[in-house]
Tab-separated table of C-alpha atoms in Angstrom:
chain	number	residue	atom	x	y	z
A	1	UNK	CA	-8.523	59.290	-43.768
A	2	UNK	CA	-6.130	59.608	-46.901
A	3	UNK	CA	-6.162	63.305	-46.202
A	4	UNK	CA	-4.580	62.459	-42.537
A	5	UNK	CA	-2.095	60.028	-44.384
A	6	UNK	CA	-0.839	62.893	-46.469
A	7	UNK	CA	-0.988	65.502	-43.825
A	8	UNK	CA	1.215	63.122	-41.154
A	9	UNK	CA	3.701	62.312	-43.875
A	10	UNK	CA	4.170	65.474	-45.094
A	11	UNK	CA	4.700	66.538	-41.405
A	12	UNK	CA	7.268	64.219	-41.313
A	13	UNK	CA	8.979	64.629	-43.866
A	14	UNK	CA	8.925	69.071	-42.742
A	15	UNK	CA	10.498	68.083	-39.218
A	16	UNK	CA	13.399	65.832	-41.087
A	17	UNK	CA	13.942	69.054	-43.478
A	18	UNK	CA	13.910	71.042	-40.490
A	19	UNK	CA	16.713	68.581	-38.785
A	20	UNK	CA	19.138	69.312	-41.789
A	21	UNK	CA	18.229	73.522	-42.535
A	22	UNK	CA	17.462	74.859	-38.691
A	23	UNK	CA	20.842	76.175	-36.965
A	24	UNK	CA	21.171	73.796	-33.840
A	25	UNK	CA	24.085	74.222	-31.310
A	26	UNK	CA	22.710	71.749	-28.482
A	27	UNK	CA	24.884	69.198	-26.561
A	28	UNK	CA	23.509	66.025	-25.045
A	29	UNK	CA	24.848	65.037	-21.279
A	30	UNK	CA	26.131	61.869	-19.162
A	31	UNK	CA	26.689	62.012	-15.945
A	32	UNK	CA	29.622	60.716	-14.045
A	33	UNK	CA	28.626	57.885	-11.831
A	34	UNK	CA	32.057	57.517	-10.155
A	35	UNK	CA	35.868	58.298	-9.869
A	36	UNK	CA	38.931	56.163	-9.742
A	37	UNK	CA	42.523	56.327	-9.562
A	38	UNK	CA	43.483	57.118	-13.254
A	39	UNK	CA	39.791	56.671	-14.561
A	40	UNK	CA	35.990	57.595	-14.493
A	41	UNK	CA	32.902	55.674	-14.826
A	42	UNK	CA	30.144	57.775	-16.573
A	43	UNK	CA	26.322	56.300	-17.999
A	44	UNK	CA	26.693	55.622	-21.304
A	45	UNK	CA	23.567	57.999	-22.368
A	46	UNK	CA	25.187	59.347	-25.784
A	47	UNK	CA	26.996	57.287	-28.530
A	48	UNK	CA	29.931	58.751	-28.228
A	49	UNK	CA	30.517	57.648	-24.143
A	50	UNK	CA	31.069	54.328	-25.976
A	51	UNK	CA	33.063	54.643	-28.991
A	52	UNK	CA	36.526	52.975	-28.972
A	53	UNK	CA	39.521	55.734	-29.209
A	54	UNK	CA	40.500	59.116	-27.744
A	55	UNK	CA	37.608	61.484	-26.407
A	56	UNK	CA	37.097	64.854	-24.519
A	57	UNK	CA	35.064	65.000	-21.112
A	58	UNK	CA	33.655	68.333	-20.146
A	59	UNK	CA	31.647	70.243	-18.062
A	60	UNK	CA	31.346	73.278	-16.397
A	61	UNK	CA	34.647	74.312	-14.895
A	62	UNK	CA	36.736	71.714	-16.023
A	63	UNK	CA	37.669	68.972	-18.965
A	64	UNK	CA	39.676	66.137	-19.670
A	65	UNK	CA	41.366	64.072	-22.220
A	66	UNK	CA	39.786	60.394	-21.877
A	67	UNK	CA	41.393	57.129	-23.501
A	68	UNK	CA	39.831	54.032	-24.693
A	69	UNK	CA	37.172	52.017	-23.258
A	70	UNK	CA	38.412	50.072	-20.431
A	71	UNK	CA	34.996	48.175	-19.003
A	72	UNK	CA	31.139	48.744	-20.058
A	73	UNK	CA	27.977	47.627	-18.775
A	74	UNK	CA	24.653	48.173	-20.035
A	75	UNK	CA	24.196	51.531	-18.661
A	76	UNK	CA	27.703	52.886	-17.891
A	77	UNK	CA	31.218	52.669	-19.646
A	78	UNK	CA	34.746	53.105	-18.071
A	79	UNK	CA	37.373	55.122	-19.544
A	80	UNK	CA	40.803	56.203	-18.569
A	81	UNK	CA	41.783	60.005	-17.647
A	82	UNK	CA	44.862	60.973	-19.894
A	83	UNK	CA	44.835	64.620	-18.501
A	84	UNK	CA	42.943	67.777	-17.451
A	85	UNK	CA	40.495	67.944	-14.469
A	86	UNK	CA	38.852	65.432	-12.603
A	87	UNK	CA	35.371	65.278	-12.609
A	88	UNK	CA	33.077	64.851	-9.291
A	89	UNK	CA	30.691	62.165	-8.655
A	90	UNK	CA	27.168	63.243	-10.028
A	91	UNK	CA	28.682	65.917	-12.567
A	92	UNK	CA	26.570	66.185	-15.750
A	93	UNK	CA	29.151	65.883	-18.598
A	94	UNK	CA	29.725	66.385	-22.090
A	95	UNK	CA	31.915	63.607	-24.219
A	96	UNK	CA	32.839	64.496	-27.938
A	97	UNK	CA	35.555	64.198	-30.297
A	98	UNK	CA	36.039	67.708	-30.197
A	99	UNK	CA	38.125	69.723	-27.907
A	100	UNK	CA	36.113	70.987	-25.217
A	101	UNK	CA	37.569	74.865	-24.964
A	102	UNK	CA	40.184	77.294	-26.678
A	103	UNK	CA	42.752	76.275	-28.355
A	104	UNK	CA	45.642	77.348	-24.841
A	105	UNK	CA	43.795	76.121	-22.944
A	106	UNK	CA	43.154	72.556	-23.932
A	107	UNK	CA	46.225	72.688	-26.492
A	108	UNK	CA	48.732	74.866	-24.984
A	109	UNK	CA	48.600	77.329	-28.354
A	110	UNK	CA	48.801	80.972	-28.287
A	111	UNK	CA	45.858	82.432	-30.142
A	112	UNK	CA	43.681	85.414	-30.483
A	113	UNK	CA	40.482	86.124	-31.428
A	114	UNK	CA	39.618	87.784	-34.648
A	115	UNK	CA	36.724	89.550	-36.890
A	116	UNK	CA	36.746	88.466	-40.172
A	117	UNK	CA	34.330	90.444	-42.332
A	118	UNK	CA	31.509	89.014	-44.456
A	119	UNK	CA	28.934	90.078	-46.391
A	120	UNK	CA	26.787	89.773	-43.845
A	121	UNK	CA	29.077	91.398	-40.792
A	122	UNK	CA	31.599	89.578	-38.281
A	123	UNK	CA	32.581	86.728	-37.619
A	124	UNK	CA	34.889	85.327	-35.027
A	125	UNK	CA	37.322	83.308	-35.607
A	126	UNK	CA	40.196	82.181	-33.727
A	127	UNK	CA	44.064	83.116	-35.018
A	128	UNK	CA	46.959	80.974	-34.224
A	129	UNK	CA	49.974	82.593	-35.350
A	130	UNK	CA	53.305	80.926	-36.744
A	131	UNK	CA	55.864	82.004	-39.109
A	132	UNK	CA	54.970	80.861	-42.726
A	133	UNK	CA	53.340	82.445	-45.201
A	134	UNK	CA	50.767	79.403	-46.185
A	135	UNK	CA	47.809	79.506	-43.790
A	136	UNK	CA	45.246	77.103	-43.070
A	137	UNK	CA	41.780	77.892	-42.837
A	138	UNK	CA	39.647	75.458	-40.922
A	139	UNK	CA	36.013	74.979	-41.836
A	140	UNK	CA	33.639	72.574	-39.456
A	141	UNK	CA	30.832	71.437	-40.442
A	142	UNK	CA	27.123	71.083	-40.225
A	143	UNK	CA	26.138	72.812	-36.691
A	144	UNK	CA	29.553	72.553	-35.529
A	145	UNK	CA	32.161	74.971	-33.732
A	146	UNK	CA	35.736	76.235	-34.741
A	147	UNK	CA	36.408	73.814	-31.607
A	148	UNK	CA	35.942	70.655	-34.070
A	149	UNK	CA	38.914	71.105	-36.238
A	150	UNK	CA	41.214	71.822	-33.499
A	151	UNK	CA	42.726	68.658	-32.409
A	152	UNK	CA	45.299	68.421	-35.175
A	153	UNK	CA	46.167	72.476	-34.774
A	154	UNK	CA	49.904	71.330	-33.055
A	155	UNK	CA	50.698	69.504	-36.301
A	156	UNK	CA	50.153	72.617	-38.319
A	157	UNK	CA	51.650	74.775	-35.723
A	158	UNK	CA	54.991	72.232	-35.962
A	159	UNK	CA	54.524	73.015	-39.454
A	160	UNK	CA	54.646	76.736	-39.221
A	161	UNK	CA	51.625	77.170	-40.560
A	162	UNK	CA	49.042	79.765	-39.041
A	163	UNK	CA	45.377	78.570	-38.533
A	164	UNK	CA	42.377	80.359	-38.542
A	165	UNK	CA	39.548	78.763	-37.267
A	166	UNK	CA	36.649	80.679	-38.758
A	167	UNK	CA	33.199	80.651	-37.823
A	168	UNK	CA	30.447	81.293	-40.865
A	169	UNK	CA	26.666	82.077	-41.537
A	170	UNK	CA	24.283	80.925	-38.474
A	171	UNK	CA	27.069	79.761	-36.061
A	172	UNK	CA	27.295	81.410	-32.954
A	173	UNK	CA	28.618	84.942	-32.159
A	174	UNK	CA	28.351	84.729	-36.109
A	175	UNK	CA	25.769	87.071	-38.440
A	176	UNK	CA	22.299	85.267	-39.469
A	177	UNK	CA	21.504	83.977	-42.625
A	178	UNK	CA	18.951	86.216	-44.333
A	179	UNK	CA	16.587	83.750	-43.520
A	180	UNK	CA	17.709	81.968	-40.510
A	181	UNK	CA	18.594	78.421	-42.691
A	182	UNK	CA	21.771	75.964	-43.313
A	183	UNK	CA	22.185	76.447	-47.185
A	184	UNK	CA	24.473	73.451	-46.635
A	185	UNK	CA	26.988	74.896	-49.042
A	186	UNK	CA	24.955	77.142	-51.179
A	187	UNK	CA	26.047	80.641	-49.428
A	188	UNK	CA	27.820	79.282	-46.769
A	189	UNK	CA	31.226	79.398	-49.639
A	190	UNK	CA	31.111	83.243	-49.613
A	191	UNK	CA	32.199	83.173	-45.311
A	192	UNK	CA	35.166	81.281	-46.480
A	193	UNK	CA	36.188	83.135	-49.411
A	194	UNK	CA	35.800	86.042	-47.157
A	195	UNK	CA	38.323	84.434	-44.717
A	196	UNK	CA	40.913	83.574	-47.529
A	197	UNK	CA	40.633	87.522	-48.141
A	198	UNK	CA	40.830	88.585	-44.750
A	199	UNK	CA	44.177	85.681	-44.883
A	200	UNK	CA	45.269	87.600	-47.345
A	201	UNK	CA	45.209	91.268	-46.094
A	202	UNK	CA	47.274	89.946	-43.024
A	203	UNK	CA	50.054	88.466	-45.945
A	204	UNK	CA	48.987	85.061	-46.299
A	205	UNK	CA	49.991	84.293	-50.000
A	206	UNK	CA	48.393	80.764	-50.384
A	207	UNK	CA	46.064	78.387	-48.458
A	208	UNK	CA	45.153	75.293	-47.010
A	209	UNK	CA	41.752	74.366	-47.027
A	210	UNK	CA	40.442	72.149	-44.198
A	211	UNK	CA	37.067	71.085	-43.751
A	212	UNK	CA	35.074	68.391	-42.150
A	213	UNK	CA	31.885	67.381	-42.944
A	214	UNK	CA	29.422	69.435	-44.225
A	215	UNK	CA	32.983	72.058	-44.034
A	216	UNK	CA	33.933	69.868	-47.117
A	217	UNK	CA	31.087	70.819	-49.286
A	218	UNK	CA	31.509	74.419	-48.423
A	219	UNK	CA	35.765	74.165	-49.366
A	220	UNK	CA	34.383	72.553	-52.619
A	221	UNK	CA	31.633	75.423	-53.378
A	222	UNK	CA	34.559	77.256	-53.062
A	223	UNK	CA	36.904	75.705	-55.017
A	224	UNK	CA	34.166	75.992	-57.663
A	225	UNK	CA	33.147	79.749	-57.619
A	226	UNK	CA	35.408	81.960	-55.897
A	227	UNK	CA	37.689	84.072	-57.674
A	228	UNK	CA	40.284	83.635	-54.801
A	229	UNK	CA	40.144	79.713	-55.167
A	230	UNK	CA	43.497	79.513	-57.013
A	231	UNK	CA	45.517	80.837	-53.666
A	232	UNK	CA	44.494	77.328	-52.615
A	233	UNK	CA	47.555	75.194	-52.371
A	234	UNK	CA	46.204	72.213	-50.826
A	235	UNK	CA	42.849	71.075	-49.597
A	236	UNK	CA	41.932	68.629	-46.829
A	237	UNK	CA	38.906	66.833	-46.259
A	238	UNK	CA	37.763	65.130	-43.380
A	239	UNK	CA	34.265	62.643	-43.616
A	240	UNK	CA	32.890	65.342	-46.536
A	241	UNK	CA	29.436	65.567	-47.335
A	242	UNK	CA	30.866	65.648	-50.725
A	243	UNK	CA	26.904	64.650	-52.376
A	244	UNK	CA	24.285	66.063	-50.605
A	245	UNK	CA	21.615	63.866	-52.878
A	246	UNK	CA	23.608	60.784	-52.030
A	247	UNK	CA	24.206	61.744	-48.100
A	248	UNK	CA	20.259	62.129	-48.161
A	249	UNK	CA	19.659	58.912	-49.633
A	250	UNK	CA	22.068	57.264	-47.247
A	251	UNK	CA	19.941	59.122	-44.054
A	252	UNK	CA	17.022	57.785	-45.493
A	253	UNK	CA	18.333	54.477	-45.424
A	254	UNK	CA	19.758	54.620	-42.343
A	255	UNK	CA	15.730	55.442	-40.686
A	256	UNK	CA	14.158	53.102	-43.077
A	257	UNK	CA	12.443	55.613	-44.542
A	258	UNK	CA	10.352	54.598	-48.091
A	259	UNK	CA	12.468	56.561	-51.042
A	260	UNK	CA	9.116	59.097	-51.533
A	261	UNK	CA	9.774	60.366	-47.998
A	262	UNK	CA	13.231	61.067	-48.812
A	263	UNK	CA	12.679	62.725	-52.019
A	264	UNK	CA	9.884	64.850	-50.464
A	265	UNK	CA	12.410	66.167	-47.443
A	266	UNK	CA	15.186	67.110	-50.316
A	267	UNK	CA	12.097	68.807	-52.389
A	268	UNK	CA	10.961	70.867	-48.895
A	269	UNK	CA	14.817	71.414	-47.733
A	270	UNK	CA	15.029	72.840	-51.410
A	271	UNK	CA	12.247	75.022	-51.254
A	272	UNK	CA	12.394	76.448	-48.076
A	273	UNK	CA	16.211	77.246	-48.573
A	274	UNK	CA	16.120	78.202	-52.358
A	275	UNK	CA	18.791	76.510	-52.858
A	276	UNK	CA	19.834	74.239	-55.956
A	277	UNK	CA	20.929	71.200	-53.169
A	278	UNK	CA	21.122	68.738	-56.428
A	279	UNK	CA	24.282	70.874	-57.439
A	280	UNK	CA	25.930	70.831	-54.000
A	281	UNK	CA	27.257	67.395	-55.745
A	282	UNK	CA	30.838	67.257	-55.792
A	283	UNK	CA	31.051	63.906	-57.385
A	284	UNK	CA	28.552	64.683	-60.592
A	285	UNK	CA	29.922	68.837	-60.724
A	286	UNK	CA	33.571	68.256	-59.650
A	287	UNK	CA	35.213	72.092	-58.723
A	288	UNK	CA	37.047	74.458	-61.216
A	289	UNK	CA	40.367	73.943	-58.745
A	290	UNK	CA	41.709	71.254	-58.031
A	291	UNK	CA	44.404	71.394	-55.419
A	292	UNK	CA	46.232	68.590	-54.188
A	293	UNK	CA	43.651	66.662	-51.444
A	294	UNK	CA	43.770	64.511	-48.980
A	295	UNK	CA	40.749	62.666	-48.341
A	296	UNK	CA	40.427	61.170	-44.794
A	297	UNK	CA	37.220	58.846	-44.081
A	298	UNK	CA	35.733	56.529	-41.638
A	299	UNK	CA	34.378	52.846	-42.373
A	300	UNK	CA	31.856	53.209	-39.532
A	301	UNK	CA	30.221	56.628	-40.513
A	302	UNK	CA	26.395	56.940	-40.219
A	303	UNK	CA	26.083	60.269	-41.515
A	304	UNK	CA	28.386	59.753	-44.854
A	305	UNK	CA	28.231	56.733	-46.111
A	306	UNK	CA	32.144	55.497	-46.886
A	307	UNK	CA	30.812	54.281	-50.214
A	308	UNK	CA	30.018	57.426	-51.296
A	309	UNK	CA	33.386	58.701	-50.893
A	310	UNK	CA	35.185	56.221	-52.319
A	311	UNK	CA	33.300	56.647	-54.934
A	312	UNK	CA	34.078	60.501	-54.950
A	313	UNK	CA	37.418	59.201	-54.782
A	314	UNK	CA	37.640	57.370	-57.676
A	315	UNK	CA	35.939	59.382	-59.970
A	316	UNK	CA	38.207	62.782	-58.916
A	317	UNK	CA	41.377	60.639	-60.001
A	318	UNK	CA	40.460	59.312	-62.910
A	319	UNK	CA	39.339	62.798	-63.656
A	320	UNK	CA	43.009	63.668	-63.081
A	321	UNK	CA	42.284	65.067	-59.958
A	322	UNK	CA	45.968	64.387	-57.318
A	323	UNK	CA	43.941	62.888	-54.209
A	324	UNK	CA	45.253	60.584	-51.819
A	325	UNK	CA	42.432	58.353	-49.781
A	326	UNK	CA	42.871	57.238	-46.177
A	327	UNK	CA	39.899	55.244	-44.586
A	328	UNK	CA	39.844	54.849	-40.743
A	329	UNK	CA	38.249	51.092	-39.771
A	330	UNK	CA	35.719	51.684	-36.721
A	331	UNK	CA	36.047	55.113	-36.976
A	332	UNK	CA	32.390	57.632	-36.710
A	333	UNK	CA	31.578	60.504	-38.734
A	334	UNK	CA	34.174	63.155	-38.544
A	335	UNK	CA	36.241	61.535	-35.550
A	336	UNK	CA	39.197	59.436	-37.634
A	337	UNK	CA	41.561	61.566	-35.866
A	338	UNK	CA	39.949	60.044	-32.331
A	339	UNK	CA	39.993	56.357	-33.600
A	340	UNK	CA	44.224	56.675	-34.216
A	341	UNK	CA	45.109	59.845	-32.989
A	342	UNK	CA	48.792	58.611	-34.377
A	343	UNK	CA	48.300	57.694	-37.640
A	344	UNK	CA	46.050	60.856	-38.578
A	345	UNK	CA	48.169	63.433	-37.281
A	346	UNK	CA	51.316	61.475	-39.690
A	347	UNK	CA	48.698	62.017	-42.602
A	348	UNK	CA	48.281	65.426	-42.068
A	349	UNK	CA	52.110	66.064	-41.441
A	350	UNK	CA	53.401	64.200	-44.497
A	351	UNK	CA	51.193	65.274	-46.663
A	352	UNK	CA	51.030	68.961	-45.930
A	353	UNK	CA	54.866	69.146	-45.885
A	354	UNK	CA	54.518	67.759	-49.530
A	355	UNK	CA	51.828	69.958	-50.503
A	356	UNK	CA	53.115	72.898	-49.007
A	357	UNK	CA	56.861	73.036	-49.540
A	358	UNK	CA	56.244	72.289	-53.751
């Protein structure tokens, strides 16, 4: 019997590792269940159908901006149409708080797509040109898509600032990891420092670093070993997963889970990655550079605790570290900038213009 205990447990504990370390680019669908004039009613099958703010609708052939929540039930939620398409009764749909397509189509940019060369071949990214000097490199995070980061692309383009939108290690259209894994930071560094180079080559002379997420870990990896880190100018960091030992604690928490389970999935993640995850700690191993950061967060996040980074906060400025904290009330994991559209995109703007024109 004690030998099934173990057995199930440690089974467990190898499909939570296996949530965290196995590339996964799935979407979950709603369906729309009828449309108005000005708005669409949809089943409220994934979290974000609900959530109060601005969200994306798509599905094949068309998308749409959505506003907030204007009526729910139990099963369905209603939700204004801003712009794009309209959707047809019975259409299985996608809503996230990412942009659902290329950057003109659902933003009106010019862009193109580029190769940026790794170590371990191409990778795509997407190139949106303007006329300064100071580029910003845009890193998503865990299982993501260049997509994610794109929202606030009009405020850098305002700015003059070319984006590139990379894609790294084990995304799609992107080389494999040597073995197939999320290093969660470890590796994943050396995609971006190739992307500051390839920035470079094409007469970038400095940098801002953007990433969300798990894309925060991976700006601070490499912030702390990258030889190119010092064309950094500015870094921004949307809902990091700035400790990985803390943001595992916090998703054991969050399932209930006793604290030998938890410590048993970050033992397995760390063997079957061979990868130090106990340094991918931002907080406790601060990076070499420090470049002016703004640090954007939300209160509701189930995936990074808020606590955490405050506490990341607090310990980079009394470290000397120049890092200015905004915290989004209500607001999920990475999706501040759907919560108050507004107010994040006057972050971004005043800050950057700072941080940039210095």
């Amino acid at each position: 019997m004690l030998v099934l205990v173990v057995s199930g447990v440690f089974g467990v504990c190898w499909w939570a590792a296996g949530q965290q370390i196995v590339p996964n680019h799935g979407t979950h669908s709603d369906t729309v269940l009828a449309v108005k004039d000005g708005s669409v009613v949809l089943t409220a099958n994934s979290s974000a159908a609900r959530r109060r703010g601005t969200y994306w609708l798509s599905w094949d052939g068309g998308s749409a901006l959505m506003g907030d929540v204007l009526a729910q039930g139990p099963d369905r939620v209603e939700r204004p149409l801003l712009r794009g398409s309209r959707p047809t009764t019975g259409t299985a749909v996608y809503v996230g708080g990412a942009m659902p397509s290329d950057p003109k189509t659902t933003l009106g940019l010019d862009y193109s797509e580029v190769m940026v060369p790794t170590e371990l071949g191409l990778a795509p990214a997407w190139f949106i040109p303007a006329a300064k000097d100071t580029w910003v490199i845009a890193v998503h995070g865990q299982n993501g898509r260049r997509k994610a980061l794109m929202p606030i692309a009009p405020v850098f383009n305002r700015l003059g600032l070319p984006v590139l939108a990379i894609t790294y290690r084990n995304d799609e259209g992107a080389p494999a990891s040597p073995d197939g894994l999320l290093h969660l930071g470890g590796d994943e560094w050396r995609d971006v420092e190739s992307a500051v180079r390839y920035a470079q080559e094409k007469g970038a002379r400095r940098v801002v670093l953007y990433g969300a997420s798990n894309g925060g870990q991976i700006v601070g990896q490499f912030l702390s070993h990258s030889p190119l880190a010092n064309a950094t100018v500015a870094t921004m960091l949307d809902a990091p997963t700035t400790s990985l030992p803390l943001v595992g604690d916090f998703a054991g928490e969050q399932h209930g889970a006793p604290s030998v389970m938890t410590w048993l999935v970050h033992q397995i993640m760390q063997w079957r990655t061979d990868t130090d995850l106990d340094r991918l700690d931002l907080i406790k191993y601060p990076p070499a550079v420090k470049p002016p950061t703004l640090l954007i967060q939300g209160d509701a996040d189930t995936q990074c605790s808020v606590q955490m980074n405050r506490g990341f906060f607090d310990t980079a400025t009394k470290s000397g570290w120049r890092m200015q904290y905004a915290e989004f009330p209500g607001a999920e994991h990475t999706e501040s900038w759907n919560s108050d559209p507004a107010r994040y995109e006057k972050l971004v703007h005043d800050f950057l213009r700072l941080a940039v024109d210095q």
